[in-house]
PDB file of C-alpha atoms in Angstrom:
ATOM      1  CA  MET A   1    -100.586 -99.509  23.705  1.00  0.00           C
ATOM      2  CA  SER A   2    -101.623 -98.512  26.820  1.00  0.00           C
ATOM      3  CA  ARG A   3    -104.637 -98.983  28.801  1.00  0.00           C
ATOM      4  CA  PHE A   4    -105.290 -96.049  29.914  1.00  0.00           C
ATOM      5  CA  THR A   5    -105.021 -92.321  28.785  1.00  0.00           C
ATOM      6  CA  PHE A   6    -103.653 -90.598  31.861  1.00  0.00           C
ATOM      7  CA  PHE A   7    -103.923 -87.125  32.025  1.00  0.00           C
ATOM      8  CA  TRP A   8    -103.771 -83.588  34.243  1.00  0.00           C
ATOM      9  CA  GLN A   9    -103.453 -79.801  34.443  1.00  0.00           C
ATOM     10  CA  ALA A  10    -104.958 -77.219  31.991  1.00  0.00           C
ATOM     11  CA  GLU A  11    -103.033 -77.986  28.889  1.00  0.00           C
ATOM     12  CA  SER A  12    -104.667 -81.273  28.584  1.00  0.00           C
ATOM     13  CA  PRO A  13    -107.968 -81.091  26.560  1.00  0.00           C
ATOM     14  CA  PHE A  14    -109.308 -83.510  29.064  1.00  0.00           C
ATOM     15  CA  SER A  15    -108.900 -81.225  32.026  1.00  0.00           C
ATOM     16  CA  GLN A  16    -111.709 -79.491  33.628  1.00  0.00           C
ATOM     17  CA  TRP A  17    -109.548 -76.330  33.469  1.00  0.00           C
ATOM     18  CA  HIS A  18    -108.890 -76.677  30.198  1.00  0.00           C
ATOM     19  CA  LEU A  19    -109.759 -72.763  28.148  1.00  0.00           C
ATOM     20  CA  SER A  20    -113.118 -74.113  25.388  1.00  0.00           C
ATOM     21  CA  ARG A  21    -115.795 -71.754  25.760  1.00  0.00           C
ATOM     22  CA  PHE A  22    -118.954 -73.459  24.767  1.00  0.00           C
ATOM     23  CA  GLU A  23    -122.642 -72.718  25.076  1.00  0.00           C
ATOM     24  CA  LEU A  24    -125.065 -74.938  27.241  1.00  0.00           C
ATOM     25  CA  ASP A  25    -128.410 -73.379  28.440  1.00  0.00           C
ATOM     26  CA  GLY A  26    -128.238 -69.654  27.382  1.00  0.00           C
ATOM     27  CA  HIS A  27    -125.322 -69.000  29.194  1.00  0.00           C
ATOM     28  CA  VAL A  28    -121.518 -69.068  27.281  1.00  0.00           C
ATOM     29  CA  TYR A  29    -118.696 -70.966  29.785  1.00  0.00           C
ATOM     30  CA  VAL A  30    -114.956 -70.722  29.502  1.00  0.00           C
ATOM     31  CA  THR A  31    -114.297 -74.171  31.040  1.00  0.00           C
ATOM     32  CA  ALA A  32    -116.486 -77.251  32.156  1.00  0.00           C
ATOM     33  CA  GLU A  33    -115.233 -76.294  35.729  1.00  0.00           C
ATOM     34  CA  GLN A  34    -116.993 -72.972  34.813  1.00  0.00           C
ATOM     35  CA  TRP A  35    -119.784 -74.504  34.100  1.00  0.00           C
ATOM     36  CA  MET A  36    -119.600 -78.048  37.258  1.00  0.00           C
ATOM     37  CA  MET A  37    -119.284 -74.868  39.815  1.00  0.00           C
ATOM     38  CA  ALA A  38    -122.043 -72.992  38.657  1.00  0.00           C
ATOM     39  CA  SER A  39    -124.292 -75.759  37.955  1.00  0.00           C
ATOM     40  CA  LYS A  40    -123.405 -76.637  41.774  1.00  0.00           C
ATOM     41  CA  ALA A  41    -124.678 -73.065  42.504  1.00  0.00           C
ATOM     42  CA  ARG A  42    -127.985 -73.773  39.989  1.00  0.00           C
ATOM     43  CA  LEU A  43    -128.294 -76.717  42.267  1.00  0.00           C
ATOM     44  CA  PHE A  44    -128.600 -75.472  45.275  1.00  0.00           C
ATOM     45  CA  GLY A  45    -130.361 -72.272  44.853  1.00  0.00           C
ATOM     46  CA  ASP A  46    -127.108 -69.882  45.540  1.00  0.00           C
ATOM     47  CA  VAL A  47    -127.784 -67.240  42.995  1.00  0.00           C
ATOM     48  CA  GLU A  48    -125.064 -64.817  44.329  1.00  0.00           C
ATOM     49  CA  ILE A  49    -122.783 -67.167  43.935  1.00  0.00           C
ATOM     50  CA  GLU A  50    -123.725 -68.627  40.412  1.00  0.00           C
ATOM     51  CA  ARG A  51    -123.302 -65.523  39.442  1.00  0.00           C
ATOM     52  CA  ARG A  52    -120.044 -64.495  40.697  1.00  0.00           C
ATOM     53  CA  ILE A  53    -118.753 -68.190  38.915  1.00  0.00           C
ATOM     54  CA  LEU A  54    -120.227 -66.890  35.857  1.00  0.00           C
ATOM     55  CA  GLY A  55    -118.524 -63.550  36.376  1.00  0.00           C
ATOM     56  CA  THR A  56    -115.195 -65.159  36.446  1.00  0.00           C
ATOM     57  CA  GLN A  57    -112.415 -66.906  33.781  1.00  0.00           C
ATOM     58  CA  SER A  58    -110.766 -67.961  36.357  1.00  0.00           C
ATOM     59  CA  PRO A  59    -110.485 -72.091  36.783  1.00  0.00           C
ATOM     60  CA  ARG A  60    -108.862 -71.705  40.530  1.00  0.00           C
ATOM     61  CA  GLU A  61    -111.629 -68.765  40.871  1.00  0.00           C
ATOM     62  CA  GLN A  62    -114.647 -70.977  39.906  1.00  0.00           C
ATOM     63  CA  LYS A  63    -113.625 -73.782  41.904  1.00  0.00           C
ATOM     64  CA  ALA A  64    -113.315 -71.615  45.127  1.00  0.00           C
ATOM     65  CA  LEU A  65    -116.484 -69.839  45.002  1.00  0.00           C
ATOM     66  CA  GLY A  66    -117.459 -73.553  44.116  1.00  0.00           C
ATOM     67  CA  ARG A  67    -116.647 -74.204  47.613  1.00  0.00           C
ATOM     68  CA  LYS A  68    -118.821 -71.542  48.901  1.00  0.00           C
ATOM     69  CA  VAL A  69    -121.992 -72.823  47.586  1.00  0.00           C
ATOM     70  CA  SER A  70    -124.546 -72.179  50.640  1.00  0.00           C
ATOM     71  CA  GLY A  71    -127.089 -74.973  51.272  1.00  0.00           C
ATOM     72  CA  PHE A  72    -124.685 -77.487  50.038  1.00  0.00           C
ATOM     73  CA  VAL A  73    -126.031 -80.943  50.825  1.00  0.00           C
ATOM     74  CA  PRO A  74    -123.224 -83.753  50.162  1.00  0.00           C
ATOM     75  CA  GLU A  75    -125.577 -86.678  48.984  1.00  0.00           C
ATOM     76  CA  THR A  76    -127.461 -84.227  47.165  1.00  0.00           C
ATOM     77  CA  TRP A  77    -123.883 -83.495  45.082  1.00  0.00           C
ATOM     78  CA  GLU A  78    -123.060 -87.186  45.107  1.00  0.00           C
ATOM     79  CA  ALA A  79    -126.263 -88.005  43.270  1.00  0.00           C
ATOM     80  CA  GLU A  80    -126.601 -85.359  40.855  1.00  0.00           C
ATOM     81  CA  ARG A  81    -122.574 -84.676  39.846  1.00  0.00           C
ATOM     82  CA  GLU A  82    -121.347 -87.163  37.366  1.00  0.00           C
ATOM     83  CA  GLY A  83    -125.160 -86.445  35.579  1.00  0.00           C
ATOM     84  CA  ILE A  84    -123.465 -82.701  35.294  1.00  0.00           C
ATOM     85  CA  VAL A  85    -120.571 -83.208  34.937  1.00  0.00           C
ATOM     86  CA  TYR A  86    -121.871 -85.885  31.791  1.00  0.00           C
ATOM     87  CA  ARG A  87    -123.444 -82.248  29.779  1.00  0.00           C
ATOM     88  CA  GLY A  88    -120.805 -80.014  30.692  1.00  0.00           C
ATOM     89  CA  ASN A  89    -118.439 -81.809  28.838  1.00  0.00           C
ATOM     90  CA  HIS A  90    -121.000 -82.871  26.060  1.00  0.00           C
ATOM     91  CA  ALA A  91    -121.343 -79.490  25.026  1.00  0.00           C
ATOM     92  CA  LYS A  92    -117.146 -79.059  25.207  1.00  0.00           C
ATOM     93  CA  PHE A  93    -116.632 -82.016  23.069  1.00  0.00           C
ATOM     94  CA  THR A  94    -119.483 -81.646  20.525  1.00  0.00           C
ATOM     95  CA  GLN A  95    -118.772 -77.948  19.566  1.00  0.00           C
ATOM     96  CA  HIS A  96    -115.099 -78.484  19.052  1.00  0.00           C
ATOM     97  CA  PRO A  97    -114.115 -80.340  16.693  1.00  0.00           C
ATOM     98  CA  LYS A  98    -110.469 -80.844  17.623  1.00  0.00           C
ATOM     99  CA  LEU A  99    -111.278 -81.867  20.878  1.00  0.00           C
ATOM    100  CA  LEU A 100    -113.747 -84.118  20.271  1.00  0.00           C
ATOM    101  CA  GLU A 101    -110.997 -85.601  17.606  1.00  0.00           C
ATOM    102  CA  ALA A 102    -108.716 -85.633  20.666  1.00  0.00           C
ATOM    103  CA  LEU A 103    -111.546 -87.790  22.971  1.00  0.00           C
ATOM    104  CA  LEU A 104    -112.155 -90.240  19.882  1.00  0.00           C
ATOM    105  CA  ALA A 105    -108.370 -90.814  19.692  1.00  0.00           C
ATOM    106  CA  THR A 106    -108.430 -92.538  23.271  1.00  0.00           C
ATOM    107  CA  ARG A 107    -110.272 -95.007  21.925  1.00  0.00           C
ATOM    108  CA  GLY A 108    -110.123 -98.577  23.161  1.00  0.00           C
ATOM    109  CA  THR A 109    -108.070 -96.796  26.698  1.00  0.00           C
ATOM    110  CA  THR A 110    -109.568 -95.760  29.965  1.00  0.00           C
ATOM    111  CA  LEU A 111    -109.231 -91.948  30.729  1.00  0.00           C
ATOM    112  CA  VAL A 112    -107.291 -91.185  33.693  1.00  0.00           C
ATOM    113  CA  GLU A 113    -107.197 -88.027  35.597  1.00  0.00           C
ATOM    114  CA  ALA A 114    -103.867 -88.827  37.311  1.00  0.00           C
ATOM    115  CA  SER A 115    -104.368 -86.044  39.994  1.00  0.00           C
ATOM    116  CA  PRO A 116    -102.160 -86.877  43.371  1.00  0.00           C
ATOM    117  CA  LEU A 117    -104.129 -84.084  45.027  1.00  0.00           C
ATOM    118  CA  ASP A 118    -107.888 -85.414  44.171  1.00  0.00           C
ATOM    119  CA  GLN A 119    -108.873 -88.374  45.081  1.00  0.00           C
ATOM    120  CA  VAL A 120    -112.806 -88.165  43.525  1.00  0.00           C
ATOM    121  CA  TRP A 121    -112.296 -87.347  40.255  1.00  0.00           C
ATOM    122  CA  GLY A 122    -108.947 -88.254  39.976  1.00  0.00           C
ATOM    123  CA  ILE A 123    -106.864 -91.395  41.039  1.00  0.00           C
ATOM    124  CA  GLY A 124    -105.423 -89.714  43.921  1.00  0.00           C
ATOM    125  CA  LEU A 125    -102.252 -90.299  41.791  1.00  0.00           C
ATOM    126  CA  ALA A 126     -99.445 -88.561  39.454  1.00  0.00           C
ATOM    127  CA  ALA A 127     -99.496 -90.690  36.367  1.00  0.00           C
ATOM    128  CA  ASP A 128     -95.386 -91.323  36.969  1.00  0.00           C
ATOM    129  CA  HIS A 129     -96.784 -93.469  40.177  1.00  0.00           C
ATOM    130  CA  PRO A 130     -96.213 -97.276  40.293  1.00  0.00           C
ATOM    131  CA  ASP A 131     -99.717 -97.688  41.269  1.00  0.00           C
ATOM    132  CA  ALA A 132    -101.048 -95.304  38.264  1.00  0.00           C
ATOM    133  CA  GLU A 133    -101.555 -98.347  36.097  1.00  0.00           C
ATOM    134  CA  ASN A 134    -103.259-100.950  38.731  1.00  0.00           C
ATOM    135  CA  PRO A 135    -106.501 -99.290  39.112  1.00  0.00           C
ATOM    136  CA  GLU A 136    -106.672-101.903  42.796  1.00  0.00           C
ATOM    137  CA  GLN A 137    -104.612 -99.544  43.844  1.00  0.00           C
ATOM    138  CA  TRP A 138    -105.596 -96.102  43.068  1.00  0.00           C
ATOM    139  CA  CYS A 139    -106.409 -93.608  45.632  1.00  0.00           C
ATOM    140  CA  GLY A 140    -109.491 -92.115  43.882  1.00  0.00           C
ATOM    141  CA  LEU A 141    -112.546 -92.128  42.100  1.00  0.00           C
ATOM    142  CA  ASN A 142    -111.695 -91.592  38.764  1.00  0.00           C
ATOM    143  CA  LEU A 143    -114.623 -90.014  38.418  1.00  0.00           C
ATOM    144  CA  LEU A 144    -114.002 -87.482  35.275  1.00  0.00           C
ATOM    145  CA  GLY A 145    -111.710 -90.726  34.116  1.00  0.00           C
ATOM    146  CA  LYS A 146    -115.002 -92.584  34.034  1.00  0.00           C
ATOM    147  CA  VAL A 147    -117.165 -89.550  32.859  1.00  0.00           C
ATOM    148  CA  LEU A 148    -115.363 -88.783  29.790  1.00  0.00           C
ATOM    149  CA  THR A 149    -114.818 -92.153  28.824  1.00  0.00           C
ATOM    150  CA  GLN A 150    -118.649 -93.204  28.792  1.00  0.00           C
ATOM    151  CA  LEU A 151    -119.013 -89.728  27.257  1.00  0.00           C
ATOM    152  CA  ARG A 152    -116.234 -90.644  24.151  1.00  0.00           C
ATOM    153  CA  GLU A 153    -118.101 -94.339  23.913  1.00  0.00           C
ATOM    154  CA  ASP A 154    -121.807 -92.737  23.752  1.00  0.00           C
ATOM    155  CA  LEU A 155    -120.643 -90.581  21.047  1.00  0.00           C
ATOM    156  CA  ILE A 156    -119.076 -92.690  19.166  1.00  0.00           C
ATOM    157  CA  ALA A 157    -122.549 -95.327  20.013  1.00  0.00           C
ATOM    158  CA  GLU A 158    -124.755 -91.449  18.102  1.00  0.00           C
ATOM    159  CA  GLY A 159    -121.913 -92.288  14.785  1.00  0.00           C
ATOM    160  CA  ARG A 160    -119.358 -89.924  15.846  1.00  0.00           C
ATOM    161  CA  GLY A 161    -116.002 -91.260  15.891  1.00  0.00           C
TER     162      GLY A 161
END
């Protein structure tokens, strides 16, 4: 068995773009990406961008709008982003039994966003890249994979798995 569970793109239940409605803090979100980008706008007090993010069903548009948040301070976002993504994914996975089952089925592995395009949330490499199995060679931080792996372990510790 591989020590990694690689994922990428919206078809994967682990993707931020995977369509999976959930409720959190009085809002219904269609993707974890929408939660993340709306939370980013809230963090920096950009009410207009938050409204627009909440008004679109497209994760691509949600991400693009998130890049337009005014008053953005990188250091503030870096300090808050993983906690924000954790909360959104906790809601996503605990409100959908089939998604929770998929997450728990990765037990014993590290989740890895094998996006060749993302060096922050992913590893900056595709799953079939020769270096994908070697974390020391990754070109990215794999923040999403780390958050999801921690979430899975926390849910198991809570007795959900």
